[in-house]
C-alpha atoms as one frame of an Amber mdcrd trajectory, in Angstrom:
protein
 -13.899   4.969 -11.903 -12.436   1.436 -11.759 -10.813   2.211  -8.421 -14.098
   3.487  -6.964 -16.008   0.442  -8.222 -13.281  -1.865  -6.910 -13.430  -0.066
  -3.553 -17.191  -0.632  -3.265 -16.869  -4.275  -4.397 -14.149  -5.006  -1.797
 -16.641  -4.621   1.047 -19.190  -6.895  -0.654 -16.945  -9.736  -1.885 -14.667
 -12.277  -0.224 -11.113 -10.924  -0.539  -9.736 -14.078  -2.181 -12.346 -13.776
  -4.952 -12.119  -9.994  -5.177  -8.365  -9.942  -5.907  -8.859 -11.988  -9.088
 -11.774  -9.862 -10.325  -9.974  -6.521 -10.689  -6.884  -5.167 -12.490  -3.630
  -5.450 -10.538  -3.251  -1.709  -9.936  -6.789  -1.475  -8.529  -6.170  -4.504
  -6.294  -3.014  -2.984  -4.787  -4.474   0.508  -4.333  -7.807  -0.577  -2.842
  -6.170  -3.199  -0.596  -3.940  -0.506   0.860  -6.889   1.860   1.345  -8.745
  -0.778   3.342  -5.579  -1.695   5.256  -5.139   1.962   6.261  -8.766   2.231
   7.344  -8.670  -1.046   9.309  -5.377  -0.229  11.058  -6.756   3.139  12.146
  -9.838   1.391  13.551  -7.603  -1.166  15.307  -5.559   1.656  16.872  -8.716
   3.503  17.917 -10.233   0.431  19.613  -6.931  -1.071  20.908  -7.252  -4.176
  18.706  -3.878  -4.185  16.915  -2.962  -7.714  18.062  -6.252  -9.111  16.751
  -5.861  -7.198  13.507  -2.324  -8.569  13.150  -3.768 -12.081  13.346  -6.367
 -11.154  10.712  -3.575  -9.869   8.425  -1.698 -13.161   8.878  -4.846 -15.101
   7.967  -5.435 -12.948   4.870  -1.822 -13.515   3.850  -2.167 -17.290   4.288
  -5.324 -17.224   2.137  -3.447 -15.454  -0.662  -0.485 -17.845  -0.406  -2.924
 -20.772  -0.727  -4.429 -19.067  -3.778  -0.939 -18.678  -5.318  -0.386 -22.424
  -4.953  -3.490 -23.082  -7.063  -4.012 -22.800 -10.798  -3.687 -19.203 -11.957
  -2.991 -17.344 -15.173   0.384 -15.550 -15.476  -1.348 -12.207 -14.989  -3.179
 -13.350 -11.842   0.039 -14.817 -10.429   1.849 -11.522 -11.041  -0.894  -9.564
  -9.250  -0.849 -11.950  -6.297   2.933 -11.926  -5.985   2.938  -8.104  -5.747
   0.070  -8.266  -3.240   1.936 -10.814  -1.097   4.969  -8.492  -0.873   2.769
  -5.586   0.206   0.677  -7.700   2.600   3.780  -9.109   4.327   4.986  -5.574
   5.005   1.490  -4.522   6.111   1.297  -7.420   8.571   4.790  -6.661   9.908
   3.834  -2.997  10.438   0.703  -3.982  12.395   2.677  -6.390  14.599   5.334
  -3.728  15.230   2.687  -1.115  16.098   1.140  -3.567  18.578   4.541  -4.286
  20.164   5.254  -0.560  20.477   1.881  -0.037  22.151   0.651   2.544  19.633
  -2.688   3.884  20.881  -3.145   7.082  18.896  -3.530   7.584  15.141  -1.193
  10.599  15.313   1.659   8.460  16.698   4.782   8.837  14.530   5.210   5.079
  14.166   1.843   4.975  12.365   1.927   8.332  10.559   5.349   7.470   9.089
   3.768   4.618   7.085   2.497   5.020   3.517  -1.270   5.440   4.040  -3.980
   5.489   1.368  -7.312   7.215   1.942 -10.348   7.801  -0.215 -10.977  11.536
  -0.292 -14.552  11.864  -1.494 -14.600  15.508  -0.426 -11.715  16.219  -2.824
 -13.519  15.034  -5.959 -13.390  11.298  -5.347  -9.648  10.841  -5.446  -7.182
   8.720  -3.529  -4.714  10.547  -1.313  -1.412   8.980  -0.305  -0.061  10.228
   3.031   3.186   9.798   4.899   3.947  11.839   8.032   2.700  15.337   7.085
   3.174  14.829   3.336   0.084  14.267   1.244  -0.124  13.789  -2.520  -2.764
  12.668  -4.966  -2.554   9.074  -6.215  -1.494   9.501  -9.849  -3.595   6.792
 -11.568  -0.756   6.462 -14.094  -1.009   3.042 -15.723   2.226   1.256 -14.849
   1.397  -2.287 -15.885   1.151  -5.305 -13.652   4.679  -5.384 -12.292   6.409
  -6.816  -9.245   7.061  -4.780  -6.108  10.190  -4.291  -4.060  10.452  -5.817
  -0.584  10.068  -2.933   1.861  12.832  -2.580   4.452  13.420   0.101   7.125
  15.864   1.803   4.744  13.262   1.747   1.947  10.792   3.387   4.346  13.292
   6.128   5.209  13.873   6.822   1.523  10.082   6.895   0.921   9.626   9.416
   3.752  12.255  11.757   2.282  10.941  11.508  -1.278   7.295  11.875  -0.218
   8.207  15.040   1.715   9.956  16.411  -1.374   7.017  15.562  -3.667   4.599
  17.193  -1.215   6.633  20.401  -1.554   6.617  20.092  -5.388  10.322  19.233
  -5.337  12.349  16.266  -6.508  14.799  13.994  -4.760  18.106  12.334  -5.565
  19.047   9.398  -3.300  22.793   9.207  -2.782  24.984   6.245  -1.931  27.207
   3.438  -3.225  26.414   1.685  -6.500  24.129  -1.336  -6.360  22.392  -0.481
  -3.069  18.887  -0.037  -4.518  18.527   3.732  -4.881  16.984   3.571  -8.355
  14.810   0.550  -7.540  13.490   2.231  -4.383  12.625   5.400  -6.299  10.896
   3.359  -9.020   8.962   1.384  -6.408   7.715   4.565  -4.718   6.563   5.737
  -8.161   4.609   2.470  -8.499   3.132   2.941  -5.027   1.790   6.399  -5.867
   1.046   5.593  -9.542   3.344   8.274 -10.878   5.374   7.910 -14.065   9.068
   7.377 -13.382  11.584   7.683 -16.205  15.116   6.385 -15.565  18.018   7.480
 -17.729  21.789   7.414 -17.393  23.769  10.507 -18.282
């Protein structure tokens, strides 16, 4: 319910005011839904360069807001949003450089995309390539987010494919390379509970 109300309010309120009016989880989820929608429109109408500039402006507005007087909670929300918005802007710029002109292009479909699925009972769907799962709405607190790198994206793609097939995943590699943090961050992105234990 909060997500739906936040979604409707996003279109009616200036973004810099909107982000301080809603809980952190709603801000991140709804921002990514609108980013997905706007990128798809930019691809459809060949306006990725212009949209990249708009993303840069939105990012600058948030950075200016962070420099102002904020509560600890607001600052935490904005810092997570900045991390996500930087990646979002970088993706748009890369798509423009690659000349992406179709929404089915792999370079776009391989991104984590959020859509409002009103026909599915008013739920948020998270998509990546051909994987699609329901946003979990699990309350995870207002926590920081991991900087997204190409390796993080590859790990997300593998884990999202596994989750789509009702399976699990176990990233493998040397100690201290971010396997656990990446898995936890994907859980935050899809609002799914993630329990970490050592055995």
